[in-house]
mmCIF file of C-alpha atoms in Angstrom:
data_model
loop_
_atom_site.group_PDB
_atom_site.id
_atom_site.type_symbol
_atom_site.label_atom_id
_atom_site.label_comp_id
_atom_site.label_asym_id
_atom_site.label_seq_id
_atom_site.Cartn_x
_atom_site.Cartn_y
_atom_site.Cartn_z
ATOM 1 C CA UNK A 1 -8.306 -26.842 -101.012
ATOM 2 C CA UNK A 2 -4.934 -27.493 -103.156
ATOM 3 C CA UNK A 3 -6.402 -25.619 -106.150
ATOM 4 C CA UNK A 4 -7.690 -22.659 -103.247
ATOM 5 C CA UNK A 5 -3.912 -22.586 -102.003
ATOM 6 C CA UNK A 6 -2.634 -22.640 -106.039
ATOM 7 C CA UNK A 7 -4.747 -19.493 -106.356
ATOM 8 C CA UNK A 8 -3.394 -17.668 -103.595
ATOM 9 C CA UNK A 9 -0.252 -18.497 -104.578
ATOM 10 C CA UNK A 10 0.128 -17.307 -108.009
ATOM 11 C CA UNK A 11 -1.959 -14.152 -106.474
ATOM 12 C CA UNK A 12 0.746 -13.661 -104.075
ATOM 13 C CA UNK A 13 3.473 -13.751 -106.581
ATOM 14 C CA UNK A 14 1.931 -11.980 -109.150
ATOM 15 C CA UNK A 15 1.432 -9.380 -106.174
ATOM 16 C CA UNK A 16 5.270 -9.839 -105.722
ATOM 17 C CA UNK A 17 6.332 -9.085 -109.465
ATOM 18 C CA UNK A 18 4.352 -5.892 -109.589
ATOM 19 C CA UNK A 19 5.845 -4.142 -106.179
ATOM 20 C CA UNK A 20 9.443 -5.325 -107.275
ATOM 21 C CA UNK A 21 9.216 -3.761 -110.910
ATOM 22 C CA UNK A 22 7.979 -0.579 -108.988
ATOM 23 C CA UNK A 23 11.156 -0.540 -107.278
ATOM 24 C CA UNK A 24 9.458 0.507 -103.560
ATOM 25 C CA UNK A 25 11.612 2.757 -101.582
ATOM 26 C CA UNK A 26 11.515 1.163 -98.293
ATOM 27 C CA UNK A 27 9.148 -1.706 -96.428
ATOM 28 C CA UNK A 28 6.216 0.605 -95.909
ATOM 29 C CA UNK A 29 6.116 1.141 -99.669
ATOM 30 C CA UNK A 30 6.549 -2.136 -100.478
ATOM 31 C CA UNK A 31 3.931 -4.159 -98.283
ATOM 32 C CA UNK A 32 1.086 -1.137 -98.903
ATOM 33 C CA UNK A 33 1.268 -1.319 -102.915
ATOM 34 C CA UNK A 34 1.731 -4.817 -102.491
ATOM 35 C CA UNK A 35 -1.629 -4.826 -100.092
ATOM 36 C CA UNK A 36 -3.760 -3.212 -103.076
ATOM 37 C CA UNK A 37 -1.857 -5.519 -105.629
ATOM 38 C CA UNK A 38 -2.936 -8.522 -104.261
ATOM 39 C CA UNK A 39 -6.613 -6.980 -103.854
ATOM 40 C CA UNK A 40 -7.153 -5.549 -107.504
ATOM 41 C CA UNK A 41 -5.971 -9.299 -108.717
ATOM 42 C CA UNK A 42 -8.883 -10.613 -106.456
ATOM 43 C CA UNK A 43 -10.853 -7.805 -107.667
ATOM 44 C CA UNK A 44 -10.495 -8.446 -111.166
ATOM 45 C CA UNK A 45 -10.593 -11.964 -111.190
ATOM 46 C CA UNK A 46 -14.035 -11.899 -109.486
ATOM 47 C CA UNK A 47 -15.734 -9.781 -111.885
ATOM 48 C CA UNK A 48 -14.510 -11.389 -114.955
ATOM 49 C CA UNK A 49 -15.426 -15.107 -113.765
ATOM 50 C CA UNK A 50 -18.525 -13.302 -113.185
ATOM 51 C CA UNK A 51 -18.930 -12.507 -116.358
ATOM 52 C CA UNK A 52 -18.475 -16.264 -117.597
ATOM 53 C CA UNK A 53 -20.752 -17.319 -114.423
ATOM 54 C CA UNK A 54 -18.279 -19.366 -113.166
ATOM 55 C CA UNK A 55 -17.615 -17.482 -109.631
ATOM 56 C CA UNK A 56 -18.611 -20.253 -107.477
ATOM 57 C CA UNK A 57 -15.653 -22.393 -109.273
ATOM 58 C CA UNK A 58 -12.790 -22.559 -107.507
ATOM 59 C CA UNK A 59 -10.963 -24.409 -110.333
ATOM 60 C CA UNK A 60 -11.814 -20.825 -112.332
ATOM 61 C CA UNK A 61 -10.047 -19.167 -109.771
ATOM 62 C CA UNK A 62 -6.999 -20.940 -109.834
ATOM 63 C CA UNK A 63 -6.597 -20.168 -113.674
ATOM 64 C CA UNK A 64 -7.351 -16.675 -113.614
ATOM 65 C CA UNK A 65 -4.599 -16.549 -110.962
ATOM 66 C CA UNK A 66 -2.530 -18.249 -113.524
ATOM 67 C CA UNK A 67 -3.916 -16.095 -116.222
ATOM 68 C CA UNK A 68 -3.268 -12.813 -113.912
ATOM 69 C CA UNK A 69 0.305 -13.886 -112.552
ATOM 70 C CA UNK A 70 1.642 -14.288 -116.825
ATOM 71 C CA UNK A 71 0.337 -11.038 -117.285
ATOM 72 C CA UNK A 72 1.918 -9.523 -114.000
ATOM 73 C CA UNK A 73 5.512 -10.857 -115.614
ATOM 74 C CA UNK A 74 5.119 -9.644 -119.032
ATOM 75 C CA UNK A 75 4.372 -6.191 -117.850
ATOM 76 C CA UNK A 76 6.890 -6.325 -115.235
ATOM 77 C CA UNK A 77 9.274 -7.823 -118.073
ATOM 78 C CA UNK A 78 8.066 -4.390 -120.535
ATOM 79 C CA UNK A 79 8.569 -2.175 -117.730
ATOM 80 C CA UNK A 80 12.132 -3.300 -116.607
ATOM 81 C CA UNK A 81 13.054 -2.507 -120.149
ATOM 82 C CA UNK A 82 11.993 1.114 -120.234
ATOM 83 C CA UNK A 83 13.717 2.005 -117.387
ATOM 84 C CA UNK A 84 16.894 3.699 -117.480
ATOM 85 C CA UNK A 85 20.295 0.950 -117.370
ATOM 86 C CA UNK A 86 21.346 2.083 -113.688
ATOM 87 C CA UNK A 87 17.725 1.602 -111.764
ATOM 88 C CA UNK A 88 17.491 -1.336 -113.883
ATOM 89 C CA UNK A 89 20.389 -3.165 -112.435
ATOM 90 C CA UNK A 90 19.529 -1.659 -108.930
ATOM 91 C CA UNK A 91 16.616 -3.756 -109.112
ATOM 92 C CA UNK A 92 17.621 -6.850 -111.089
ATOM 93 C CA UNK A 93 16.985 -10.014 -109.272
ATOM 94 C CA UNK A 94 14.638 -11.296 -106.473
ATOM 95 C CA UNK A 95 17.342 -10.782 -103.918
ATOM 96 C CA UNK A 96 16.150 -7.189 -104.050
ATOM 97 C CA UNK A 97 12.716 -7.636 -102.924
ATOM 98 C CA UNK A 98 13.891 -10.018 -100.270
ATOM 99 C CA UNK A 99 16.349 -7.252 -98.761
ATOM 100 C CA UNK A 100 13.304 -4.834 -98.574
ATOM 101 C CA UNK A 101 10.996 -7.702 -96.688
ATOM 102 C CA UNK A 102 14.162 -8.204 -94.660
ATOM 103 C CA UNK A 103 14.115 -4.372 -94.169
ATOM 104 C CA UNK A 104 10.439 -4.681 -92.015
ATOM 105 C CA UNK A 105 11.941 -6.677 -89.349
ATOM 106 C CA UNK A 106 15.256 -4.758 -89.651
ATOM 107 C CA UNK A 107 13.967 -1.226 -89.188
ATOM 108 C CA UNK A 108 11.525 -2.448 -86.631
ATOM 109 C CA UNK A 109 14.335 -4.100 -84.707
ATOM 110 C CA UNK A 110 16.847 -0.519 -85.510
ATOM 111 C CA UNK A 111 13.818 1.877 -84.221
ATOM 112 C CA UNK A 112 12.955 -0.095 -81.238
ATOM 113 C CA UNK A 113 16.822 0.182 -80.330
ATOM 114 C CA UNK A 114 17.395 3.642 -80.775
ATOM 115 C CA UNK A 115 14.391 4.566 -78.375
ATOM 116 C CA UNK A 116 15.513 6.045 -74.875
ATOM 117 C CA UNK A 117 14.364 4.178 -72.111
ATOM 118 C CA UNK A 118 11.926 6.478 -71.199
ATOM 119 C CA UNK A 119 10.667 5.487 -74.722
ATOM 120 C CA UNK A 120 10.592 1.848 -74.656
ATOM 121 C CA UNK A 121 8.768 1.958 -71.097
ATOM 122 C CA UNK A 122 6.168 3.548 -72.910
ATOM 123 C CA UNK A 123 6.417 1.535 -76.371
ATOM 124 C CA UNK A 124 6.439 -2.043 -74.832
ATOM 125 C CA UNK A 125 3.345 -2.641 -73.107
ATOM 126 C CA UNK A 126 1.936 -0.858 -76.250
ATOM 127 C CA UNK A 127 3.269 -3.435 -78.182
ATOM 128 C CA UNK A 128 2.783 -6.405 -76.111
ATOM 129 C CA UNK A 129 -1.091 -5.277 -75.943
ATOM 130 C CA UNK A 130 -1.253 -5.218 -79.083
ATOM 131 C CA UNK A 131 0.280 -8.840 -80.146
ATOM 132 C CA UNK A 132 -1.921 -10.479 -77.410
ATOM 133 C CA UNK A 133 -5.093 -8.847 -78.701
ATOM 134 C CA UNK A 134 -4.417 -9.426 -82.324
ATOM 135 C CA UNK A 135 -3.791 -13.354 -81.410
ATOM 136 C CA UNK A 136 -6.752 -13.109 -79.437
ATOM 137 C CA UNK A 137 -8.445 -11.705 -82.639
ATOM 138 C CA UNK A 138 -7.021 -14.311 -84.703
ATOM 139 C CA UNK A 139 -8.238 -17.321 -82.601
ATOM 140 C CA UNK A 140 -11.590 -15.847 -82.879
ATOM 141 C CA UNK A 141 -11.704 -15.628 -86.638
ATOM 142 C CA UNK A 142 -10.456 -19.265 -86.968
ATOM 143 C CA UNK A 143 -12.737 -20.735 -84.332
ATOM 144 C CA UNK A 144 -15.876 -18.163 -84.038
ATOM 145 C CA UNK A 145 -18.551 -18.404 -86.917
ATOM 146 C CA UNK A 146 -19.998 -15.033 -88.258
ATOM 147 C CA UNK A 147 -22.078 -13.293 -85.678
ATOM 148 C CA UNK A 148 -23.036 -10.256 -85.942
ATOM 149 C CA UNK A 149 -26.252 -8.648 -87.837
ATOM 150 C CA UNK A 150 -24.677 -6.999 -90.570
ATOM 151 C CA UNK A 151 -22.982 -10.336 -91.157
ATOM 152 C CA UNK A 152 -25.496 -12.986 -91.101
ATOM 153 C CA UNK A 153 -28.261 -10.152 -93.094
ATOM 154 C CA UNK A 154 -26.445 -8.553 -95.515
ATOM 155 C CA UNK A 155 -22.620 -9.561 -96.363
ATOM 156 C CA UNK A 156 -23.482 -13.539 -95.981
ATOM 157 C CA UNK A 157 -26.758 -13.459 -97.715
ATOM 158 C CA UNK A 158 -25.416 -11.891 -100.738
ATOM 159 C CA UNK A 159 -22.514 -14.009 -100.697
ATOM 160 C CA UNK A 160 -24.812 -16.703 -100.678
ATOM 161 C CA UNK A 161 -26.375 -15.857 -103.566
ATOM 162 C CA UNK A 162 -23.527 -15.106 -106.011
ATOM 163 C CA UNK A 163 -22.108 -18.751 -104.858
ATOM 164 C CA UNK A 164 -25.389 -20.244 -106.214
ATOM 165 C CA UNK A 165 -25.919 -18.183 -109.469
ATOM 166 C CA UNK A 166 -21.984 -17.896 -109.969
ATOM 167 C CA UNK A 167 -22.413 -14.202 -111.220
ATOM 168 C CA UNK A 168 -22.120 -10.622 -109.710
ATOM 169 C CA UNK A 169 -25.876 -10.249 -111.041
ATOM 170 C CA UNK A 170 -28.200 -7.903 -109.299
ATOM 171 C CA UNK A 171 -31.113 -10.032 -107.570
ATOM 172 C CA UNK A 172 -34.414 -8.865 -105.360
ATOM 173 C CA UNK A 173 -34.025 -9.023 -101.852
ATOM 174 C CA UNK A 174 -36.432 -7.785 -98.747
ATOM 175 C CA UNK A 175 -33.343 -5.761 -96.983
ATOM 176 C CA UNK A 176 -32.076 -2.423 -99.528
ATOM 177 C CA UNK A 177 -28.280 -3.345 -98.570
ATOM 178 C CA UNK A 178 -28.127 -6.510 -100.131
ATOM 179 C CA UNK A 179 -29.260 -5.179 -103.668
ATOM 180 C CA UNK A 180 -27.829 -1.571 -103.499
ATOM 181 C CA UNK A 181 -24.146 -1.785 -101.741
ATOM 182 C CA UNK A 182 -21.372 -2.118 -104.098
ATOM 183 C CA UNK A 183 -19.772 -5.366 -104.178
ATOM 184 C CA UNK A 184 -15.857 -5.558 -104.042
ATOM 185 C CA UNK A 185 -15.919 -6.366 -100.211
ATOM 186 C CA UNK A 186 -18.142 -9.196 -101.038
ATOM 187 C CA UNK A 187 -15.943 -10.330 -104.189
ATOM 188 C CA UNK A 188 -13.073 -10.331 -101.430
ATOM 189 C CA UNK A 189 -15.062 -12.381 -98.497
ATOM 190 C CA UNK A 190 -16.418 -15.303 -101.534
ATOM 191 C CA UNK A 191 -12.782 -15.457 -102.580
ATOM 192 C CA UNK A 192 -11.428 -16.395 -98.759
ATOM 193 C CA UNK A 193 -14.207 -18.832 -98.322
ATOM 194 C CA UNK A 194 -14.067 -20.359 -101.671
ATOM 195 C CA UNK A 195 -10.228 -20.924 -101.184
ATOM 196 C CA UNK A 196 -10.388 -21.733 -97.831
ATOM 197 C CA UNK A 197 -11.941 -24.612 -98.352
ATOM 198 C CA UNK A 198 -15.448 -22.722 -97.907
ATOM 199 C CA UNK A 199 -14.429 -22.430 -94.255
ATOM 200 C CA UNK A 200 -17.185 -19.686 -93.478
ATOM 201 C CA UNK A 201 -15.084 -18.688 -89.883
ATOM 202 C CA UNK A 202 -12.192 -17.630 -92.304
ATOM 203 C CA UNK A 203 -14.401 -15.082 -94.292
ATOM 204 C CA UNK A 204 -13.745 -12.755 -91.029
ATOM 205 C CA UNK A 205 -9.903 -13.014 -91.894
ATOM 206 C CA UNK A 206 -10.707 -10.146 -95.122
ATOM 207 C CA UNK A 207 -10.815 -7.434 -91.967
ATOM 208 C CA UNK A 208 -8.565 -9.302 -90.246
ATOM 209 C CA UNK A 209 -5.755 -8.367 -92.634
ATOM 210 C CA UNK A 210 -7.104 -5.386 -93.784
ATOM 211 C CA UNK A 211 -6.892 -4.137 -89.731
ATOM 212 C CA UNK A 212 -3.148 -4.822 -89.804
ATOM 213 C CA UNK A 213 -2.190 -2.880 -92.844
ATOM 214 C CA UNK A 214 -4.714 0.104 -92.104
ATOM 215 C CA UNK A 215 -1.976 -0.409 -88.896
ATOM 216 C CA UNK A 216 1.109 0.100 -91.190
ATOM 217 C CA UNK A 217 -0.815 2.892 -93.346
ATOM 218 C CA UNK A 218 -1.130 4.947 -90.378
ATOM 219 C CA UNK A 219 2.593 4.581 -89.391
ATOM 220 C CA UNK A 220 3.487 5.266 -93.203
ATOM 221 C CA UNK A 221 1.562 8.276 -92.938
ATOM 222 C CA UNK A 222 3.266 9.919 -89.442
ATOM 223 C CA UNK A 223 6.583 9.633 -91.565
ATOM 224 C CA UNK A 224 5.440 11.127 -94.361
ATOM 225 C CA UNK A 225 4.466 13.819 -92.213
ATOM 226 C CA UNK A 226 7.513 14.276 -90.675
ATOM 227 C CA UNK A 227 7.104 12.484 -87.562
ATOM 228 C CA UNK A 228 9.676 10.193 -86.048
ATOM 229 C CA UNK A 229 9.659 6.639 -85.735
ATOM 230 C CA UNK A 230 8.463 6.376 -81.981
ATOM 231 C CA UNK A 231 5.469 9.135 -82.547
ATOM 232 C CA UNK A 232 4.750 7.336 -85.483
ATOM 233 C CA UNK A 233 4.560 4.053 -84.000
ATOM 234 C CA UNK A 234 2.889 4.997 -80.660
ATOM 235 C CA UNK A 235 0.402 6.737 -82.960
ATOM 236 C CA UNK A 236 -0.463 3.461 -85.363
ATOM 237 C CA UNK A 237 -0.238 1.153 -82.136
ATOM 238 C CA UNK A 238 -2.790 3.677 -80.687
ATOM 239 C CA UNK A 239 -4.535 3.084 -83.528
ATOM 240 C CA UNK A 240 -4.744 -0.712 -83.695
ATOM 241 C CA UNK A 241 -6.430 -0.434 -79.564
ATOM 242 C CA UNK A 242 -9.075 1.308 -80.341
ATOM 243 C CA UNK A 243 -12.266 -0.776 -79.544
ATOM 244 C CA UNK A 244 -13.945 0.031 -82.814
ATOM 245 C CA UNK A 245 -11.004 -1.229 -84.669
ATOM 246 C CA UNK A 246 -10.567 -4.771 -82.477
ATOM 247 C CA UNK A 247 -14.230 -5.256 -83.040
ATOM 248 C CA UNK A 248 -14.405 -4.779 -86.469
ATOM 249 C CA UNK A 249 -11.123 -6.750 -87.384
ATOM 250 C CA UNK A 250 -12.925 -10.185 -86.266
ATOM 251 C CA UNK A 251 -16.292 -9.876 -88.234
ATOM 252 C CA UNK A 252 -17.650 -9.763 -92.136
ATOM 253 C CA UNK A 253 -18.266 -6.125 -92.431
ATOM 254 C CA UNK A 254 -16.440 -4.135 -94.704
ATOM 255 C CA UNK A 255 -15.483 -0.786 -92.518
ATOM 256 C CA UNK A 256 -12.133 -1.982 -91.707
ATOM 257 C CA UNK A 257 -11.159 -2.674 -95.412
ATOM 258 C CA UNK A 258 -12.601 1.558 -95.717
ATOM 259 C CA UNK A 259 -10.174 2.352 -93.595
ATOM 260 C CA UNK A 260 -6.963 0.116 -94.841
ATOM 261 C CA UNK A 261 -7.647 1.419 -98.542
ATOM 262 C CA UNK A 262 -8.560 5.409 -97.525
ATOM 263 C CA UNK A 263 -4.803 5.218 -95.460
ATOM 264 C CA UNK A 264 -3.054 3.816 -98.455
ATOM 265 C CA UNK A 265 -4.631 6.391 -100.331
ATOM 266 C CA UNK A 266 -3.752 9.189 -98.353
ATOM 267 C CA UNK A 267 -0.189 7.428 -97.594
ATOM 268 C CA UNK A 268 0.255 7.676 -101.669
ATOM 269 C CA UNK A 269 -0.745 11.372 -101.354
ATOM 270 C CA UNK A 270 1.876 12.216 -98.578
ATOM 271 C CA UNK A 271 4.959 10.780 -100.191
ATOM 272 C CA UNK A 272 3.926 12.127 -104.103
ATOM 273 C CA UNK A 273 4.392 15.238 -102.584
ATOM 274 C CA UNK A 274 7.711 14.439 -100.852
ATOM 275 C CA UNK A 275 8.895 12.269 -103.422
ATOM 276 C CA UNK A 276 7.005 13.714 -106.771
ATOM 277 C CA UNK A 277 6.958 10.045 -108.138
ATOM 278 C CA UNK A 278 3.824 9.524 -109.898
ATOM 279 C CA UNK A 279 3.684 5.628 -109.199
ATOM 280 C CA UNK A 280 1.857 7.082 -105.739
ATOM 281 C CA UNK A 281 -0.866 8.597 -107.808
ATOM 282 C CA UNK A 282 -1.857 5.962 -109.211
ATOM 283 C CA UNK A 283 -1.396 3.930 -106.163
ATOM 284 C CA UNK A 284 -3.574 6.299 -104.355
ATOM 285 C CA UNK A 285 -6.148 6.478 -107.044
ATOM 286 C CA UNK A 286 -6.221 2.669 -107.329
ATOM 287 C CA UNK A 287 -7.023 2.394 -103.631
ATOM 288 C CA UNK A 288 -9.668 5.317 -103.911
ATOM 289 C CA UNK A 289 -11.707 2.893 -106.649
ATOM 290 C CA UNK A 290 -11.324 0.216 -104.075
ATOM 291 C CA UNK A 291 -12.912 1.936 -101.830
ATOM 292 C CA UNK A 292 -15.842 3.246 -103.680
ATOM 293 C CA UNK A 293 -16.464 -0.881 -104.882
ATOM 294 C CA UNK A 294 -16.977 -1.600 -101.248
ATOM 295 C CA UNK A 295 -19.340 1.069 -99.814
ATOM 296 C CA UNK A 296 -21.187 3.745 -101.292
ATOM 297 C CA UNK A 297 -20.128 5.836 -97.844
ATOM 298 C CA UNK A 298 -16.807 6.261 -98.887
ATOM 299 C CA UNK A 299 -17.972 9.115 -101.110
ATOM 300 C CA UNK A 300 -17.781 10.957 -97.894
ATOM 301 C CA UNK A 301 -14.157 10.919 -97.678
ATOM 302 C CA UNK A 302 -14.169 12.457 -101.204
ATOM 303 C CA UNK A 303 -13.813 16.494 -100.236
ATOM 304 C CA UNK A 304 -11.437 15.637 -97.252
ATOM 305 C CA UNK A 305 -8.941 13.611 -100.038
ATOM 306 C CA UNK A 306 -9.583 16.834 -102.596
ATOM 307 C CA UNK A 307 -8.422 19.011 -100.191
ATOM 308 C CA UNK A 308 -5.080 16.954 -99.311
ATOM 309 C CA UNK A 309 -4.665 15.999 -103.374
ATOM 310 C CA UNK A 310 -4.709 19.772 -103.540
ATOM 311 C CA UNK A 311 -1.678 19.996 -101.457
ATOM 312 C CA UNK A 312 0.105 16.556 -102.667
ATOM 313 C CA UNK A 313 0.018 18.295 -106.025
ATOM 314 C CA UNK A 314 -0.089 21.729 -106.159
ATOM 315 C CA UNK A 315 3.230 23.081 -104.956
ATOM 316 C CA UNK A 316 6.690 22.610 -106.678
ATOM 317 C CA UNK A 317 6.648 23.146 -110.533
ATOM 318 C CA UNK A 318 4.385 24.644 -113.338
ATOM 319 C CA UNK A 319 0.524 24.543 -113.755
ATOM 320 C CA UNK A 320 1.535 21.833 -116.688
ATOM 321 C CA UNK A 321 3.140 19.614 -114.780
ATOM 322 C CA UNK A 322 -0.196 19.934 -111.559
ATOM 323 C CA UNK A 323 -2.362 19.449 -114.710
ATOM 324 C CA UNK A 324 -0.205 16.241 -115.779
ATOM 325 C CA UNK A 325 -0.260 15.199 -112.084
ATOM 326 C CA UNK A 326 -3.937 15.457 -111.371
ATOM 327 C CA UNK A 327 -4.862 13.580 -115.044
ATOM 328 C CA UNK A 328 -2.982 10.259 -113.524
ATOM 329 C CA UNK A 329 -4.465 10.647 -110.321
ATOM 330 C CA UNK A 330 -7.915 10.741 -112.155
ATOM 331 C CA UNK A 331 -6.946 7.779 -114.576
ATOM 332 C CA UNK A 332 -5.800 5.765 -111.427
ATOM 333 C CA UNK A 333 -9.178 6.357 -109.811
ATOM 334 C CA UNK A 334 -10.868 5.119 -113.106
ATOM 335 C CA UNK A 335 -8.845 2.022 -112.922
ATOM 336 C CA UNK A 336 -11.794 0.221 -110.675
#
């Protein structure tokens, strides 16, 4: 359990390191890039103690963390010195990433007082529904075992399997989805029950998360859009009632971590256009690979994000700098 917790740990601050030597622009920014941070580390860990068959070793874990978090702070280190003197000191020190944590609660707490009351009549039982259902949701995860079909016949079994072989390997099965489905949800749910102590109620608490910051992905994308910060809220707490969402946030599936990763993605879109930093691209193509690992569905959502990279790129400068645009979006993509 200690070494499980170690893991995390360095995962979280090597997740930390990257977003702060990115320099996020607000708390959205900041806990989204953060959110697929803290995945790819998971994500490359896994397939690289796969390699050495040592996936079922939670010890392994803990030093690829290690491994993962010294690399984080040497690149973090390079980039900080290619920057330009004045965003440098803008961003030296860890005080800066604690102001823009300290920013969530702030602007939640500035928004929700700057609504009329008309507003907050409408905003507050949205909200309160909302925090009782996701406790709800979270006392299930922690004290409900895996139940449904999909769980206990596909995303369990293969688990299963990759704990007892340590490897990623492909293996015969009598049910098509546990041989042909890609495997980064999987990676995901064997790292939360390996580190929790192989606490199997805890491997629902991957879609757990991942339902809260597909949440925050659709607020980040109504201001992107334009939209205020009641529409955009009412919209994402809108969002986090609908029954297909609660349901899915308290099994092993892997639809809820589709939908986290395709917002982020289209989030990144949405502000490269309105802020024409290419970090997003890459954020967005990052998120795209993610998605892609999990389930081979996600392919669908492939013409619906050409048509909206399209418009993230095309306007505003020359056909060289689309063409440079659309090569890093690529590249990103390629990353996973």
């Amino acid at each position: 359990m200690l070494l499980g917790l170690l893991s995390v740990a360095a995962n979280v601050l090597s997740a930390m390191i990257i977003v702060r030597a990115l320099a996020p622009v607000g708390p959205v920014d900041a806990l989204l890039e953060a959110s697929v941070a803290f995945a790819g580390h998971i994500l490359i860990a896994g397939f690289a103690l796969s390699a050495l068959n040592l996936l079922n070793r939670v010890e392994a874990w803990a030093v690829a963390a290690l491994v993962l978090l010294l690399v984080s702070a040497a690149l973090a280190a390079l980039l900080r010195r290619l920057r330009p003197l004045a965003e440098r000191e803008r961003t030296r020190g860890w005080a800066g990433f604690v102001r823009i944590l300290g920013a969530v609660w702030a602007q939640l707490r500035c928004g929700y007082a700057h609504l009329s009351a008309a507003e907050r009549r409408l905003i507050a039982p949205l909200l309160f529904t909302v925090a009782v259902l996701a406790a709800v949701s979270f006392d299930l995860v922690r004290n409900t075992a895996p139940h449904n079909w999909d769980s206990m016949t596909y995303h369990l079994a293969r688990m299963a399997y990759y704990l007892q072989y340590g490897n990623l390997n492909y293996f015969d099965a009598n049910y098509w989805a546990q041989v042909t489905q890609p495997k980064n949800s999987t990676v995901l749910v064997l790292y939360t029950y390996l580190v929790s102590g192989r606490n199997e109620n805890l491997t629902q608490l991957v879609q757990f998360i991942a339902y809260g910051v597909a949440i925050l992905a659709i607020y980040g994308i109504c201001r992107r859009l334009g939209r205020d910060r009641f529409s955009s809220l009412f919209a994402a707490l809108v969002f986090a009632l609908l029954t297909e969402c609660l349901m899915e946030a308290i099994t092993t599936q892997n639809d809820m971590l589709l939908t986290a990763f395709t917002g982020i993605a289209v989030y990144g879109l949405l502000a490269f256009r309105e802020r024409r930093m290419r970090r997003y691209l890459v954020l967005s193509g990052i998120s795209v690979g993610i998605c892609i690992g999990i389930k081979s569905s996600a392919l669908l959502i492939g013409p619906s994000l050409a048509v909206l990279a399209v418009y993230a790129l095309w306007p505003r400068g020359s056909l060289r700098q689309v063409t440079g645009d659309a090569s890093t979006l690529v590249l990103a993509l390629l990353a996973l």
